[in-house]
PDB file of N, CA and C in Angstrom:
ATOM      1  N   UNK A   1     -16.433 -14.201  -5.582  1.00  0.00           N
ATOM      2  CA  UNK A   1     -17.739 -13.675  -5.719  1.00  0.00           C
ATOM      3  C   UNK A   1     -17.829 -12.234  -5.081  1.00  0.00           C
ATOM      4  N   UNK A   2     -18.676 -11.417  -5.679  1.00  0.00           N
ATOM      5  CA  UNK A   2     -18.913 -10.084  -5.202  1.00  0.00           C
ATOM      6  C   UNK A   2     -20.316  -9.854  -4.820  1.00  0.00           C
ATOM      7  N   UNK A   3     -20.588  -8.934  -3.881  1.00  0.00           N
ATOM      8  CA  UNK A   3     -21.947  -8.641  -3.426  1.00  0.00           C
ATOM      9  C   UNK A   3     -22.040  -7.208  -3.072  1.00  0.00           C
ATOM     10  N   UNK A   4     -23.164  -6.542  -3.361  1.00  0.00           N
ATOM     11  CA  UNK A   4     -23.430  -5.182  -2.975  1.00  0.00           C
ATOM     12  C   UNK A   4     -24.083  -5.183  -1.596  1.00  0.00           C
ATOM     13  N   UNK A   5     -23.727  -4.253  -0.726  1.00  0.00           N
ATOM     14  CA  UNK A   5     -24.400  -4.154   0.556  1.00  0.00           C
ATOM     15  C   UNK A   5     -24.296  -2.707   1.035  1.00  0.00           C
ATOM     16  N   UNK A   6     -25.117  -2.375   2.011  1.00  0.00           N
ATOM     17  CA  UNK A   6     -25.135  -1.026   2.597  1.00  0.00           C
ATOM     18  C   UNK A   6     -24.270  -0.978   3.856  1.00  0.00           C
ATOM     19  N   UNK A   7     -23.816   0.208   4.163  1.00  0.00           N
ATOM     20  CA  UNK A   7     -23.057   0.373   5.428  1.00  0.00           C
ATOM     21  C   UNK A   7     -23.307   1.755   5.953  1.00  0.00           C
ATOM     22  N   UNK A   8     -22.879   1.945   7.227  1.00  0.00           N
ATOM     23  CA  UNK A   8     -23.036   3.203   7.920  1.00  0.00           C
ATOM     24  C   UNK A   8     -21.672   3.593   8.525  1.00  0.00           C
ATOM     25  N   UNK A   9     -21.243   4.817   8.258  1.00  0.00           N
ATOM     26  CA  UNK A   9     -19.980   5.290   8.846  1.00  0.00           C
ATOM     27  C   UNK A   9     -20.161   5.358  10.358  1.00  0.00           C
ATOM     28  N   UNK A  10     -19.242   4.679  11.017  1.00  0.00           N
ATOM     29  CA  UNK A  10     -19.312   4.611  12.517  1.00  0.00           C
ATOM     30  C   UNK A  10     -18.256   5.487  13.173  1.00  0.00           C
ATOM     31  N   UNK A  11     -17.136   5.667  12.503  1.00  0.00           N
ATOM     32  CA  UNK A  11     -16.012   6.409  13.047  1.00  0.00           C
ATOM     33  C   UNK A  11     -15.178   6.953  11.884  1.00  0.00           C
ATOM     34  N   UNK A  12     -14.632   8.137  12.089  1.00  0.00           N
ATOM     35  CA  UNK A  12     -13.769   8.722  11.059  1.00  0.00           C
ATOM     36  C   UNK A  12     -12.307   8.414  11.304  1.00  0.00           C
ATOM     37  N   UNK A  13     -11.861   8.569  12.518  1.00  0.00           N
ATOM     38  CA  UNK A  13     -10.468   8.296  12.904  1.00  0.00           C
ATOM     39  C   UNK A  13     -10.455   7.357  14.105  1.00  0.00           C
ATOM     40  N   UNK A  14     -10.215   6.086  13.961  1.00  0.00           N
ATOM     41  CA  UNK A  14      -9.904   5.408  12.715  1.00  0.00           C
ATOM     42  C   UNK A  14     -11.165   5.156  11.909  1.00  0.00           C
ATOM     43  N   UNK A  15     -11.021   5.037  10.590  1.00  0.00           N
ATOM     44  CA  UNK A  15     -12.153   4.768   9.743  1.00  0.00           C
ATOM     45  C   UNK A  15     -12.762   3.434  10.111  1.00  0.00           C
ATOM     46  N   UNK A  16     -14.118   3.441  10.272  1.00  0.00           N
ATOM     47  CA  UNK A  16     -14.821   2.242  10.625  1.00  0.00           C
ATOM     48  C   UNK A  16     -16.247   2.357  10.038  1.00  0.00           C
ATOM     49  N   UNK A  17     -16.673   1.361   9.330  1.00  0.00           N
ATOM     50  CA  UNK A  17     -18.022   1.294   8.733  1.00  0.00           C
ATOM     51  C   UNK A  17     -18.708   0.041   9.196  1.00  0.00           C
ATOM     52  N   UNK A  18     -19.985   0.227   9.625  1.00  0.00           N
ATOM     53  CA  UNK A  18     -20.824  -0.928  10.050  1.00  0.00           C
ATOM     54  C   UNK A  18     -21.463  -1.449   8.801  1.00  0.00           C
ATOM     55  N   UNK A  19     -21.225  -2.713   8.459  1.00  0.00           N
ATOM     56  CA  UNK A  19     -21.782  -3.358   7.280  1.00  0.00           C
ATOM     57  C   UNK A  19     -23.126  -3.987   7.602  1.00  0.00           C
ATOM     58  N   UNK A  20     -23.802  -4.499   6.555  1.00  0.00           N
ATOM     59  CA  UNK A  20     -25.122  -5.115   6.682  1.00  0.00           C
ATOM     60  C   UNK A  20     -25.210  -6.110   7.866  1.00  0.00           C
ATOM     61  N   UNK A  21     -24.178  -6.872   8.015  1.00  0.00           N
ATOM     62  CA  UNK A  21     -24.184  -7.951   9.028  1.00  0.00           C
ATOM     63  C   UNK A  21     -23.940  -7.404  10.427  1.00  0.00           C
ATOM     64  N   UNK A  22     -24.030  -6.063  10.610  1.00  0.00           N
ATOM     65  CA  UNK A  22     -23.764  -5.429  11.913  1.00  0.00           C
ATOM     66  C   UNK A  22     -22.381  -5.743  12.463  1.00  0.00           C
ATOM     67  N   UNK A  23     -21.468  -5.951  11.566  1.00  0.00           N
ATOM     68  CA  UNK A  23     -20.072  -6.171  11.930  1.00  0.00           C
ATOM     69  C   UNK A  23     -19.254  -4.926  11.540  1.00  0.00           C
ATOM     70  N   UNK A  24     -18.565  -4.308  12.517  1.00  0.00           N
ATOM     71  CA  UNK A  24     -17.767  -3.115  12.141  1.00  0.00           C
ATOM     72  C   UNK A  24     -16.624  -3.548  11.233  1.00  0.00           C
ATOM     73  N   UNK A  25     -16.402  -2.806  10.167  1.00  0.00           N
ATOM     74  CA  UNK A  25     -15.262  -3.059   9.269  1.00  0.00           C
ATOM     75  C   UNK A  25     -14.241  -2.007   9.544  1.00  0.00           C
ATOM     76  N   UNK A  26     -13.022  -2.427   9.766  1.00  0.00           N
ATOM     77  CA  UNK A  26     -11.888  -1.514  10.092  1.00  0.00           C
ATOM     78  C   UNK A  26     -11.231  -0.981   8.829  1.00  0.00           C
ATOM     79  N   UNK A  27     -10.450   0.054   9.017  1.00  0.00           N
ATOM     80  CA  UNK A  27      -9.783   0.750   7.899  1.00  0.00           C
ATOM     81  C   UNK A  27      -8.995  -0.219   6.974  1.00  0.00           C
ATOM     82  N   UNK A  28      -8.328  -1.220   7.584  1.00  0.00           N
ATOM     83  CA  UNK A  28      -7.536  -2.158   6.759  1.00  0.00           C
ATOM     84  C   UNK A  28      -8.424  -3.061   5.914  1.00  0.00           C
ATOM     85  N   UNK A  29      -9.709  -3.131   6.150  1.00  0.00           N
ATOM     86  CA  UNK A  29     -10.610  -3.953   5.346  1.00  0.00           C
ATOM     87  C   UNK A  29     -11.327  -3.140   4.271  1.00  0.00           C
ATOM     88  N   UNK A  30     -11.125  -1.802   4.254  1.00  0.00           N
ATOM     89  CA  UNK A  30     -11.869  -0.880   3.402  1.00  0.00           C
ATOM     90  C   UNK A  30     -10.976  -0.215   2.351  1.00  0.00           C
ATOM     91  N   UNK A  31     -11.474  -0.152   1.118  1.00  0.00           N
ATOM     92  CA  UNK A  31     -10.843   0.599   0.081  1.00  0.00           C
ATOM     93  C   UNK A  31     -11.868   1.647  -0.343  1.00  0.00           C
ATOM     94  N   UNK A  32     -11.449   2.892  -0.524  1.00  0.00           N
ATOM     95  CA  UNK A  32     -12.376   3.959  -0.878  1.00  0.00           C
ATOM     96  C   UNK A  32     -12.066   4.519  -2.246  1.00  0.00           C
ATOM     97  N   UNK A  33     -13.144   4.746  -3.022  1.00  0.00           N
ATOM     98  CA  UNK A  33     -12.986   5.413  -4.283  1.00  0.00           C
ATOM     99  C   UNK A  33     -12.637   6.878  -4.011  1.00  0.00           C
ATOM    100  N   UNK A  34     -12.010   7.563  -4.925  1.00  0.00           N
ATOM    101  CA  UNK A  34     -11.574   8.955  -4.661  1.00  0.00           C
ATOM    102  C   UNK A  34     -12.758   9.855  -4.414  1.00  0.00           C
ATOM    103  N   UNK A  35     -13.939   9.533  -4.918  1.00  0.00           N
ATOM    104  CA  UNK A  35     -15.140  10.384  -4.740  1.00  0.00           C
ATOM    105  C   UNK A  35     -15.571  10.469  -3.285  1.00  0.00           C
ATOM    106  N   UNK A  36     -15.254   9.451  -2.485  1.00  0.00           N
ATOM    107  CA  UNK A  36     -15.679   9.437  -1.064  1.00  0.00           C
ATOM    108  C   UNK A  36     -14.502   9.573  -0.111  1.00  0.00           C
ATOM    109  N   UNK A  37     -13.330   9.517  -0.601  1.00  0.00           N
ATOM    110  CA  UNK A  37     -12.138   9.540   0.270  1.00  0.00           C
ATOM    111  C   UNK A  37     -12.038  10.910   1.012  1.00  0.00           C
ATOM    112  N   UNK A  38     -11.968  10.844   2.292  1.00  0.00           N
ATOM    113  CA  UNK A  38     -11.726  12.034   3.086  1.00  0.00           C
ATOM    114  C   UNK A  38     -12.984  12.849   3.364  1.00  0.00           C
ATOM    115  N   UNK A  39     -14.151  12.467   2.820  1.00  0.00           N
ATOM    116  CA  UNK A  39     -15.309  13.275   2.948  1.00  0.00           C
ATOM    117  C   UNK A  39     -16.480  12.605   3.710  1.00  0.00           C
ATOM    118  N   UNK A  40     -16.254  11.393   4.198  1.00  0.00           N
ATOM    119  CA  UNK A  40     -17.314  10.729   4.942  1.00  0.00           C
ATOM    120  C   UNK A  40     -17.488  11.256   6.335  1.00  0.00           C
ATOM    121  N   UNK A  41     -18.690  11.269   6.819  1.00  0.00           N
ATOM    122  CA  UNK A  41     -19.031  11.715   8.156  1.00  0.00           C
ATOM    123  C   UNK A  41     -19.716  10.643   8.934  1.00  0.00           C
ATOM    124  N   UNK A  42     -19.579  10.650  10.243  1.00  0.00           N
ATOM    125  CA  UNK A  42     -20.208   9.654  11.095  1.00  0.00           C
ATOM    126  C   UNK A  42     -21.711   9.694  10.839  1.00  0.00           C
ATOM    127  N   UNK A  43     -22.337   8.467  10.700  1.00  0.00           N
ATOM    128  CA  UNK A  43     -23.717   8.344  10.433  1.00  0.00           C
ATOM    129  C   UNK A  43     -24.130   8.338   8.986  1.00  0.00           C
ATOM    130  N   UNK A  44     -23.196   8.621   8.114  1.00  0.00           N
ATOM    131  CA  UNK A  44     -23.488   8.634   6.674  1.00  0.00           C
ATOM    132  C   UNK A  44     -23.639   7.247   6.119  1.00  0.00           C
ATOM    133  N   UNK A  45     -24.639   7.055   5.245  1.00  0.00           N
ATOM    134  CA  UNK A  45     -24.888   5.744   4.619  1.00  0.00           C
ATOM    135  C   UNK A  45     -24.028   5.672   3.338  1.00  0.00           C
ATOM    136  N   UNK A  46     -23.476   4.463   3.108  1.00  0.00           N
ATOM    137  CA  UNK A  46     -22.634   4.247   1.941  1.00  0.00           C
ATOM    138  C   UNK A  46     -22.995   2.882   1.247  1.00  0.00           C
ATOM    139  N   UNK A  47     -22.616   2.769   0.006  1.00  0.00           N
ATOM    140  CA  UNK A  47     -22.782   1.593  -0.798  1.00  0.00           C
ATOM    141  C   UNK A  47     -21.472   0.849  -0.845  1.00  0.00           C
ATOM    142  N   UNK A  48     -21.472  -0.412  -0.477  1.00  0.00           N
ATOM    143  CA  UNK A  48     -20.240  -1.201  -0.405  1.00  0.00           C
ATOM    144  C   UNK A  48     -20.274  -2.342  -1.419  1.00  0.00           C
ATOM    145  N   UNK A  49     -19.127  -2.659  -1.948  1.00  0.00           N
ATOM    146  CA  UNK A  49     -18.973  -3.860  -2.778  1.00  0.00           C
ATOM    147  C   UNK A  49     -18.066  -4.815  -1.928  1.00  0.00           C
ATOM    148  N   UNK A  50     -18.686  -5.988  -1.578  1.00  0.00           N
ATOM    149  CA  UNK A  50     -17.926  -6.915  -0.744  1.00  0.00           C
ATOM    150  C   UNK A  50     -17.293  -7.989  -1.582  1.00  0.00           C
ATOM    151  N   UNK A  51     -16.037  -8.318  -1.279  1.00  0.00           N
ATOM    152  CA  UNK A  51     -15.348  -9.404  -1.978  1.00  0.00           C
ATOM    153  C   UNK A  51     -14.463 -10.183  -1.017  1.00  0.00           C
ATOM    154  N   UNK A  52     -13.859 -11.246  -1.500  1.00  0.00           N
ATOM    155  CA  UNK A  52     -12.951 -12.103  -0.724  1.00  0.00           C
ATOM    156  C   UNK A  52     -13.621 -12.682   0.503  1.00  0.00           C
ATOM    157  N   UNK A  53     -14.810 -13.193   0.344  1.00  0.00           N
ATOM    158  CA  UNK A  53     -15.516 -13.832   1.459  1.00  0.00           C
ATOM    159  C   UNK A  53     -15.894 -12.848   2.567  1.00  0.00           C
ATOM    160  N   UNK A  54     -16.075 -11.611   2.199  1.00  0.00           N
ATOM    161  CA  UNK A  54     -16.498 -10.625   3.198  1.00  0.00           C
ATOM    162  C   UNK A  54     -15.373  -9.974   3.988  1.00  0.00           C
ATOM    163  N   UNK A  55     -14.140 -10.232   3.620  1.00  0.00           N
ATOM    164  CA  UNK A  55     -13.000  -9.659   4.374  1.00  0.00           C
ATOM    165  C   UNK A  55     -12.557  -8.306   3.852  1.00  0.00           C
ATOM    166  N   UNK A  56     -12.886  -7.966   2.595  1.00  0.00           N
ATOM    167  CA  UNK A  56     -12.520  -6.707   2.009  1.00  0.00           C
ATOM    168  C   UNK A  56     -13.746  -6.049   1.417  1.00  0.00           C
ATOM    169  N   UNK A  57     -13.820  -4.698   1.509  1.00  0.00           N
ATOM    170  CA  UNK A  57     -14.972  -3.928   1.006  1.00  0.00           C
ATOM    171  C   UNK A  57     -14.456  -2.737   0.235  1.00  0.00           C
ATOM    172  N   UNK A  58     -15.103  -2.439  -0.850  1.00  0.00           N
ATOM    173  CA  UNK A  58     -14.854  -1.222  -1.635  1.00  0.00           C
ATOM    174  C   UNK A  58     -15.998  -0.287  -1.400  1.00  0.00           C
ATOM    175  N   UNK A  59     -15.722   0.913  -0.870  1.00  0.00           N
ATOM    176  CA  UNK A  59     -16.771   1.909  -0.676  1.00  0.00           C
ATOM    177  C   UNK A  59     -16.966   2.618  -1.970  1.00  0.00           C
ATOM    178  N   UNK A  60     -18.123   2.387  -2.609  1.00  0.00           N
ATOM    179  CA  UNK A  60     -18.427   2.882  -3.934  1.00  0.00           C
ATOM    180  C   UNK A  60     -18.912   4.341  -3.921  1.00  0.00           C
ATOM    181  N   UNK A  61     -19.843   4.662  -3.026  1.00  0.00           N
ATOM    182  CA  UNK A  61     -20.424   5.984  -3.036  1.00  0.00           C
ATOM    183  C   UNK A  61     -21.305   6.188  -1.825  1.00  0.00           C
ATOM    184  N   UNK A  62     -21.757   7.409  -1.593  1.00  0.00           N
ATOM    185  CA  UNK A  62     -22.726   7.718  -0.568  1.00  0.00           C
ATOM    186  C   UNK A  62     -24.125   7.321  -1.048  1.00  0.00           C
ATOM    187  N   UNK A  63     -25.007   6.912  -0.147  1.00  0.00           N
ATOM    188  CA  UNK A  63     -26.369   6.607  -0.473  1.00  0.00           C
ATOM    189  C   UNK A  63     -27.276   7.834  -0.234  1.00  0.00           C
ATOM    190  N   UNK A  64     -26.781   8.775   0.522  1.00  0.00           N
ATOM    191  CA  UNK A  64     -27.511  10.026   0.793  1.00  0.00           C
ATOM    192  C   UNK A  64     -26.585  11.153   0.574  1.00  0.00           C
ATOM    193  N   UNK A  65     -27.098  12.322   0.241  1.00  0.00           N
ATOM    194  CA  UNK A  65     -26.222  13.511   0.139  1.00  0.00           C
ATOM    195  C   UNK A  65     -25.531  13.770   1.462  1.00  0.00           C
ATOM    196  N   UNK A  66     -24.294  14.245   1.390  1.00  0.00           N
ATOM    197  CA  UNK A  66     -23.537  14.584   2.631  1.00  0.00           C
ATOM    198  C   UNK A  66     -24.304  15.678   3.383  1.00  0.00           C
ATOM    199  N   UNK A  67     -24.324  15.547   4.695  1.00  0.00           N
ATOM    200  CA  UNK A  67     -24.946  16.516   5.538  1.00  0.00           C
ATOM    201  C   UNK A  67     -23.985  17.690   5.761  1.00  0.00           C
ATOM    202  N   UNK A  68     -24.488  18.882   5.561  1.00  0.00           N
ATOM    203  CA  UNK A  68     -23.650  20.077   5.766  1.00  0.00           C
ATOM    204  C   UNK A  68     -24.026  20.737   7.059  1.00  0.00           C
ATOM    205  N   UNK A  69     -23.060  21.404   7.704  1.00  0.00           N
ATOM    206  CA  UNK A  69     -23.330  22.105   8.943  1.00  0.00           C
ATOM    207  C   UNK A  69     -23.202  23.596   8.730  1.00  0.00           C
ATOM    208  N   UNK A  70     -23.927  24.381   9.511  1.00  0.00           N
ATOM    209  CA  UNK A  70     -23.801  25.813   9.382  1.00  0.00           C
ATOM    210  C   UNK A  70     -24.951  26.404   8.615  1.00  0.00           C
ATOM    211  N   UNK A  71     -24.950  27.718   8.472  1.00  0.00           N
ATOM    212  CA  UNK A  71     -26.004  28.396   7.739  1.00  0.00           C
ATOM    213  C   UNK A  71     -25.646  28.645   6.314  1.00  0.00           C
ATOM    214  N   UNK A  72     -26.648  28.689   5.465  1.00  0.00           N
ATOM    215  CA  UNK A  72     -26.454  28.907   4.051  1.00  0.00           C
ATOM    216  C   UNK A  72     -27.117  30.198   3.689  1.00  0.00           C
TER     217      UNK A  72
END
């Protein structure tokens, strides 16, 4: 069974995302699509696809535009 859920980037190195259940998911539990690979920032909201009884997550996309720093 699969389920969609939200998550929040908690750490970049090592990669860690806080899932809906307030359980941090470690890098070995996460698979990233190429669109989000290497570009996530701490605090960023993401859409997750949960499978295998909640042990593995696929990071599908950002839920908010990426925050940019600096002047434009």
